[in-house]
C-alpha cells in the first residue's frame, strides 16, 4: 500500500483503545503517536507537528475541554476530533463549539475511524495548500508596486517585454526583488500556465549544475541511483529562471549557451539529444560586463542572456515606497503571528525613512517581521526596529567634519555608488578606472 500523508496523535487513557486505533490508522499508512494523559499530549505536541488529533473527552482526572483549549493554543492548525461515549454527546457538541472539528461516538468501527481521519486530513491539506497559495500571492506583490516614477517605468517595461519570448537579464543589488520580478514576468507572459522553474546558481558546483539543469541517467556517476529529468525538462513550455547567474559555473557555460541557442541538450550519461521549449530569465547583482572582461564569464553567453536588460532600483532610490512597503509587511506579519502592533509611531516612521537600507526590500521585510514579533503594543517604536540609522549615508559626514580621510573617502564612494546604475558609471564619476573602484570596494567593505 502506498503510504498516506498525515501525522495523527491519539489521546486516550484506555490502552486497548489506543492500541486498536493506532493499528487501524498505521495500516492505512499514517504516522501515528499516542498519549494517555493531558501532560503526555502536551509534551508530544511540543516535540512534533501533527495534522490531526483524536481526543477522548474523559481522560481520568483531566478535563477534555481544557485539553482541547490548550491544543487550540499550542497547535491551532491541528484538526481535533472528539472521541466520546453515547452518554457524553452533549459535551462533544460543546467541544465542537469550542473549536473541535468533529466527533466520534465510541465504540466506533474501523471504517468510521478511517473515514473520519481521511476527511479531516483532506481538509487540513486543503488549508495548508491555501496558506501556501496566499504566501505566494504575498511574495508576488513584494516590491512590485511603486509610487516612484522611475520604478513605475521599470515595471511597465517589464510588463511590455513579458509578452515576448525574449531572454531577459534582471540586474540590481541584493534584496531588490529580482526573483519576485522574474516570477511576475512569467505570470504576465503567455507561458503563465506552465511552470516557472528556478535554479539558484551559487549553490551548485559544475558537475551538480549540469545534472540539476539537464538531468542524468541512472548510473551516470557515483550516487546516481535513479534517472532524473532536470530543471530544463521540468520547465518545458514555461520559464527557466537562473538566479544569480553571475555565479553559474564557467565549465558548464558552453552547454547552457548551446541550449539557449538551439533548445537542445543531453542528460548526463545519456547520449540522446532532447529538446525543450524554454524561455530564459536570469538575474544577478554582479557586473557581468566586468566579469566578461576578466574572463570570469563567457562573452557569447552574456550577449545571449542580455537581449533585454531590466535594472531594479535600490530601495534608497525609491524612498516614496519605504513606508508603504513597511505598512504592508506589518499588516502581513501581525496577522501571521497574531501580534498587537497595528501602526508605526512618528519616530519609527522617521527611522524607517532615514535609514539607507543596504539590504533593500529583503532587509526591510526582515526588520518589519522582527518588529512585529517583539512589539508588545499597538504602535511600533524605533527601538523595535533595531536600526542604526544614524550611520546611514543619508546622514553621512560632511567635508570639514571631525573624521578621518579614510572615513570621508568611504562615505563619498558609498554615496556615488548609491546613485550610479553601474560600477563603470560610478568609476567615471569618481575619476578612477573600474578595477581601482573594485579594489576600493573590497578594501572599504562596501
XYZ file of C-alpha atoms in Angstrom:
446
model
C 0.000 0.000 0.000
C 1.265 3.467 -0.855
C 1.876 5.483 2.363
C -0.677 8.183 3.092
C 0.355 11.635 4.156
C -0.764 12.669 7.608
C 0.556 12.786 11.167
C -2.019 11.754 13.753
C -1.990 11.995 17.561
C -4.238 9.692 19.624
C -5.071 10.809 23.173
C -6.975 8.326 25.358
C -6.460 6.875 28.846
C -7.592 3.378 27.748
C -4.588 1.474 26.417
C -6.759 -1.019 24.487
C -8.431 1.782 22.511
C -5.082 3.464 21.833
C -3.676 0.203 20.534
C -6.702 -0.563 18.327
C -6.875 2.934 16.865
C -3.131 3.015 16.268
C -3.027 -0.296 14.403
C -6.015 0.703 12.281
C -4.513 4.039 11.243
C -0.955 2.742 10.784
C -2.316 0.054 8.480
C -3.586 2.929 6.319
C -0.048 4.326 6.127
C -0.436 7.275 8.529
C 2.231 8.308 11.030
C 0.711 7.819 14.488
C 1.759 8.837 18.021
C -0.126 8.219 21.271
C -0.623 9.852 24.667
C -2.597 8.612 27.682
C -2.888 11.904 29.604
C -3.095 15.650 29.092
C 0.506 16.091 30.229
C 1.770 13.476 27.761
C -0.243 15.029 24.955
C 1.185 18.479 25.679
C 4.746 17.114 25.719
C 4.297 15.264 22.430
C 2.764 18.305 20.703
C 5.748 20.404 21.775
C 8.136 17.894 20.173
C 6.285 17.024 16.962
C 3.923 18.574 14.438
C 0.570 16.841 13.922
C -2.180 17.382 11.371
C -4.943 15.613 13.297
C -5.739 14.541 16.860
C -8.351 12.086 18.116
C -9.041 13.291 21.667
C -11.031 11.376 24.294
C -13.077 13.766 26.413
C -12.721 11.593 29.509
C -9.031 11.420 30.415
C -9.138 10.243 34.018
C -8.827 13.367 36.160
C -8.179 15.623 33.175
C -10.998 17.603 31.566
C -11.060 17.014 27.839
C -12.417 20.517 27.155
C -9.430 22.021 28.979
C -7.077 19.816 26.950
C -8.814 20.977 23.763
C -8.358 24.623 24.765
C -4.608 24.062 25.301
C -4.340 22.320 21.929
C -6.014 25.227 20.166
C -3.238 27.464 21.534
C -0.317 25.047 21.057
C -1.231 23.862 17.553
C -4.025 25.986 16.033
C -3.569 24.321 12.626
C -4.215 20.823 14.034
C -7.659 19.331 13.409
C -9.181 17.789 16.567
C -11.822 15.042 16.514
C -13.505 14.399 19.860
C -13.992 10.739 20.807
C -16.747 10.232 23.355
C -19.273 7.752 24.724
C -23.006 7.893 23.972
C -23.702 9.486 27.341
C -21.466 12.482 26.582
C -22.703 13.532 23.139
C -23.905 16.873 24.508
C -20.392 17.553 25.817
C -18.968 16.658 22.398
C -21.219 19.280 20.822
C -19.874 21.803 23.350
C -16.359 20.776 22.335
C -17.126 21.451 18.675
C -18.362 24.901 19.606
C -15.017 25.360 21.396
C -13.033 24.536 18.251
C -13.157 20.775 17.666
C -13.633 19.751 14.036
C -15.870 16.688 14.516
C -16.692 13.914 16.976
C -16.859 10.120 17.024
C -19.049 8.081 19.357
C -17.459 5.013 20.994
C -17.478 2.239 20.144
C -16.792 3.061 16.506
C -15.905 0.749 13.638
C -12.526 0.788 11.854
C -14.267 2.152 8.758
C -15.717 5.053 10.750
C -12.272 5.839 12.150
C -10.588 5.679 8.752
C -13.298 7.821 7.143
C -13.031 10.448 9.874
C -9.235 10.562 9.522
C -9.343 10.827 5.723
C -11.953 13.596 5.838
C -10.101 15.734 8.383
C -6.692 15.264 6.749
C -8.115 16.277 3.386
C -9.443 19.484 4.955
C -6.055 20.086 6.617
C -4.190 19.551 3.335
C -6.528 21.951 1.535
C -5.968 24.537 4.268
C -2.199 24.097 4.000
C -2.427 24.486 0.221
C -4.449 27.666 0.640
C -1.875 29.025 3.099
C 0.877 28.289 0.583
C -1.017 29.992 -2.226
C -1.693 33.031 -0.058
C 2.016 33.124 0.754
C 2.835 33.056 -2.942
C 0.425 35.913 -3.570
C 2.121 37.929 -0.840
C 5.536 37.189 -2.311
C 4.341 38.136 -5.760
C 3.427 41.598 -4.526
C 6.656 42.296 -2.599
C 8.080 45.492 -4.036
C 6.196 45.164 -7.340
C 4.035 48.199 -6.809
C 5.560 51.625 -6.537
C 4.890 55.328 -6.178
C 8.325 56.118 -7.627
C 8.012 57.358 -11.223
C 11.313 55.711 -12.147
C 10.288 52.367 -10.629
C 6.847 52.569 -12.227
C 8.561 52.962 -15.601
C 10.743 49.914 -14.933
C 7.726 47.769 -14.016
C 5.835 48.964 -17.088
C 8.785 47.989 -19.278
C 8.824 44.562 -17.618
C 5.137 44.085 -18.415
C 5.691 45.041 -22.046
C 8.586 42.645 -22.627
C 6.925 39.850 -20.633
C 4.568 39.040 -23.502
C 7.519 38.328 -25.814
C 9.776 35.287 -25.662
C 12.960 37.344 -25.433
C 15.556 36.374 -22.844
C 15.689 38.943 -20.046
C 18.559 39.823 -17.727
C 17.445 41.407 -14.448
C 20.102 43.439 -12.670
C 20.084 45.002 -9.244
C 21.542 44.888 -5.772
C 20.796 42.013 -3.411
C 17.324 42.236 -1.953
C 15.804 44.499 -4.598
C 13.265 41.876 -5.676
C 14.876 40.361 -8.774
C 13.349 36.946 -8.081
C 9.904 38.436 -7.488
C 10.127 40.345 -10.766
C 11.197 37.218 -12.655
C 8.199 35.303 -11.324
C 5.940 38.250 -12.185
C 7.280 38.339 -15.750
C 6.424 34.651 -16.040
C 2.886 35.315 -14.738
C 2.448 38.152 -17.232
C 3.702 36.035 -20.143
C 1.878 33.661 -22.483
C 3.711 30.838 -20.691
C 1.951 31.500 -17.381
C 0.013 28.213 -17.476
C 3.292 26.261 -17.482
C 5.980 26.009 -14.808
C 8.451 28.677 -13.759
C 11.473 26.702 -12.544
C 14.285 28.333 -10.574
C 17.929 27.328 -10.313
C 19.945 29.012 -7.573
C 23.323 29.188 -9.296
C 25.663 29.896 -6.328
C 24.554 26.720 -4.549
C 25.840 24.254 -7.162
C 29.261 23.135 -8.410
C 29.905 22.458 -12.103
C 29.035 18.746 -12.037
C 25.982 19.253 -9.876
C 24.827 22.171 -12.007
C 24.920 20.120 -15.201
C 22.934 17.325 -13.556
C 20.485 19.752 -11.968
C 19.992 21.634 -15.226
C 19.784 18.803 -17.738
C 19.181 15.707 -15.590
C 21.120 12.442 -15.575
C 20.617 8.772 -16.297
C 20.840 6.036 -13.684
C 24.462 5.089 -13.010
C 25.863 8.190 -14.742
C 28.037 8.874 -11.692
C 28.525 7.664 -8.149
C 25.293 8.123 -6.250
C 23.094 8.350 -9.358
C 20.716 5.627 -8.189
C 17.911 6.665 -10.477
C 17.346 8.793 -13.555
C 16.265 12.414 -13.134
C 14.596 14.774 -15.596
C 16.446 18.004 -14.806
C 15.099 21.539 -14.474
C 15.113 22.197 -18.221
C 12.688 19.327 -18.771
C 10.506 20.491 -15.867
C 10.339 23.966 -17.407
C 9.389 22.756 -20.892
C 6.796 25.161 -22.275
C 7.423 27.551 -19.408
C 10.235 29.612 -17.937
C 13.659 28.790 -16.506
C 14.920 31.376 -14.034
C 18.693 31.429 -13.421
C 19.010 33.208 -10.087
C 22.411 34.881 -9.520
C 23.624 33.769 -12.943
C 26.948 35.534 -12.368
C 27.881 32.526 -10.222
C 26.998 29.993 -12.938
C 29.964 27.563 -13.177
C 32.282 28.571 -16.020
C 32.842 24.937 -17.098
C 29.119 24.415 -17.779
C 28.516 27.749 -19.513
C 29.142 26.324 -23.043
C 26.360 23.759 -22.521
C 23.995 26.417 -21.252
C 24.868 28.583 -24.272
C 24.158 25.701 -26.647
C 20.791 25.075 -25.017
C 19.817 28.753 -25.221
C 20.778 28.857 -28.919
C 19.401 25.509 -30.116
C 16.961 24.438 -27.329
C 18.783 21.082 -27.351
C 20.594 19.230 -24.575
C 21.699 15.811 -23.324
C 21.305 14.390 -19.859
C 24.486 13.427 -18.045
C 25.346 9.852 -19.008
C 22.739 9.722 -21.791
C 23.727 10.411 -25.446
C 20.140 11.033 -26.607
C 19.654 14.643 -27.717
C 16.488 16.163 -26.282
C 14.565 19.348 -26.992
C 12.809 21.760 -24.641
C 10.897 24.947 -25.390
C 12.020 27.156 -22.508
C 12.177 30.913 -22.029
C 15.261 32.076 -20.090
C 15.190 34.724 -17.373
C 18.371 35.478 -15.450
C 19.279 37.771 -12.580
C 22.464 38.899 -10.888
C 23.846 41.561 -8.569
C 27.260 41.279 -10.233
C 28.686 43.318 -13.095
C 28.673 40.727 -15.878
C 30.395 43.058 -18.330
C 33.289 43.388 -15.924
C 33.338 39.618 -15.417
C 33.486 39.140 -19.198
C 36.462 41.497 -19.357
C 38.227 39.441 -16.695
C 37.423 36.114 -18.353
C 35.144 35.009 -15.497
C 32.029 34.857 -17.706
C 31.620 33.900 -21.369
C 31.026 36.892 -23.635
C 28.756 34.972 -26.044
C 26.630 33.706 -23.166
C 26.399 37.229 -21.753
C 25.025 38.551 -25.048
C 22.542 35.670 -25.316
C 21.202 36.382 -21.829
C 21.306 40.135 -22.255
C 18.733 40.510 -25.053
C 16.707 42.798 -22.789
C 18.062 44.260 -19.550
C 15.931 45.459 -16.653
C 17.717 47.146 -13.767
C 15.832 47.342 -10.476
C 16.346 50.389 -8.283
C 17.729 50.000 -4.773
C 15.211 50.929 -2.103
C 17.101 54.105 -1.173
C 16.411 55.432 -4.686
C 12.678 54.897 -4.337
C 12.070 56.479 -0.909
C 8.402 57.036 -1.766
C 7.885 53.275 -1.315
C 9.589 52.663 2.034
C 6.694 53.442 4.367
C 4.071 51.863 2.121
C 6.057 48.620 1.914
C 6.687 48.713 5.673
C 2.973 49.090 6.402
C 2.135 46.244 4.038
C 4.679 43.961 5.681
C 3.470 44.936 9.151
C -0.141 44.106 8.289
C 1.002 40.753 6.908
C 3.161 39.717 9.848
C 0.893 40.817 12.695
C -1.812 38.688 11.081
C 0.510 35.701 10.711
C 1.855 35.925 14.260
C -1.334 37.253 15.925
C 0.549 40.203 17.435
C -0.862 43.544 18.662
C 1.123 46.009 16.507
C -1.016 47.986 14.083
C 0.971 51.097 13.146
C 4.322 52.876 13.295
C 4.903 55.762 15.651
C 6.016 59.067 14.062
C 9.536 58.389 15.404
C 9.542 54.895 13.879
C 8.381 56.296 10.539
C 11.232 58.787 10.656
C 13.703 56.000 11.432
C 12.424 53.929 8.501
C 12.639 56.884 6.133
C 16.117 57.935 7.313
C 17.753 54.521 7.068
C 19.852 53.711 3.973
C 18.554 50.121 3.515
C 21.708 48.465 2.136
C 19.821 45.147 2.113
C 16.908 46.738 0.232
C 13.419 45.206 0.327
C 14.675 41.942 1.835
C 16.190 43.835 4.757
C 13.050 45.937 5.180
C 10.903 42.813 5.254
C 13.134 41.159 7.865
C 13.207 44.292 10.031
C 9.414 44.583 9.995
C 8.956 40.875 10.701
C 11.187 41.156 13.767
C 9.438 44.332 14.936
C 6.003 42.756 14.545
C 7.076 39.863 16.787
C 8.764 41.796 19.603
C 6.450 44.835 19.746
C 4.042 44.311 22.707
C 1.841 47.293 21.938
C -0.232 48.783 19.139
C 2.399 51.254 17.950
C 5.863 50.156 16.737
C 8.625 52.304 18.237
C 12.162 52.923 16.851
C 13.644 50.517 19.395
C 11.596 47.650 17.956
C 13.158 48.226 14.527
C 16.758 47.828 15.669
C 18.056 50.219 13.004
C 21.331 52.073 13.404
C 20.054 54.739 11.047
C 22.471 57.350 12.370
C 25.179 55.596 10.363
C 23.105 55.713 7.208
C 24.647 57.520 4.220
C 21.635 59.835 4.374
C 23.349 61.182 7.500
C 26.837 60.804 6.062
C 29.726 63.014 7.235
C 30.335 66.370 5.594
C 33.589 67.960 4.444
C 35.253 69.506 7.466
C 33.627 67.062 9.902
C 35.739 65.596 12.681
C 36.502 62.353 10.832
C 39.459 60.702 9.155
C 40.232 60.998 5.445
C 39.572 57.247 5.073
C 36.087 57.616 6.574
C 35.332 60.547 4.301
C 36.526 58.582 1.251
C 34.343 55.631 2.223
C 31.275 57.846 2.672
C 31.848 59.587 -0.665
C 32.336 56.337 -2.613
C 29.257 54.822 -0.951
C 27.180 57.857 -1.949
C 28.397 57.744 -5.560
C 27.717 54.009 -5.786
C 24.230 54.579 -4.398
C 23.371 56.933 -7.251
C 25.106 55.088 -10.099
C 23.454 52.462 -12.253
C 26.705 50.561 -12.854
C 30.206 50.302 -11.462
C 31.549 51.808 -14.692
C 29.365 54.862 -14.257
C 30.474 55.231 -10.616
C 34.126 54.892 -11.638
C 33.724 57.626 -14.242
C 32.132 59.920 -11.657
C 34.995 59.254 -9.225
C 37.643 59.721 -11.940
C 39.174 56.258 -11.475
C 39.072 53.098 -13.535
C 36.634 50.280 -12.750
C 39.335 47.910 -11.462
C 40.523 50.521 -8.960
C 36.948 51.037 -7.767
C 36.516 47.292 -7.470
C 39.590 47.096 -5.180
C 38.457 50.054 -3.105
C 35.037 48.486 -2.565
C 36.769 45.409 -1.205
C 39.129 47.423 0.986
C 36.396 49.636 2.404
C 33.854 46.851 2.853
C 31.293 48.392 0.506
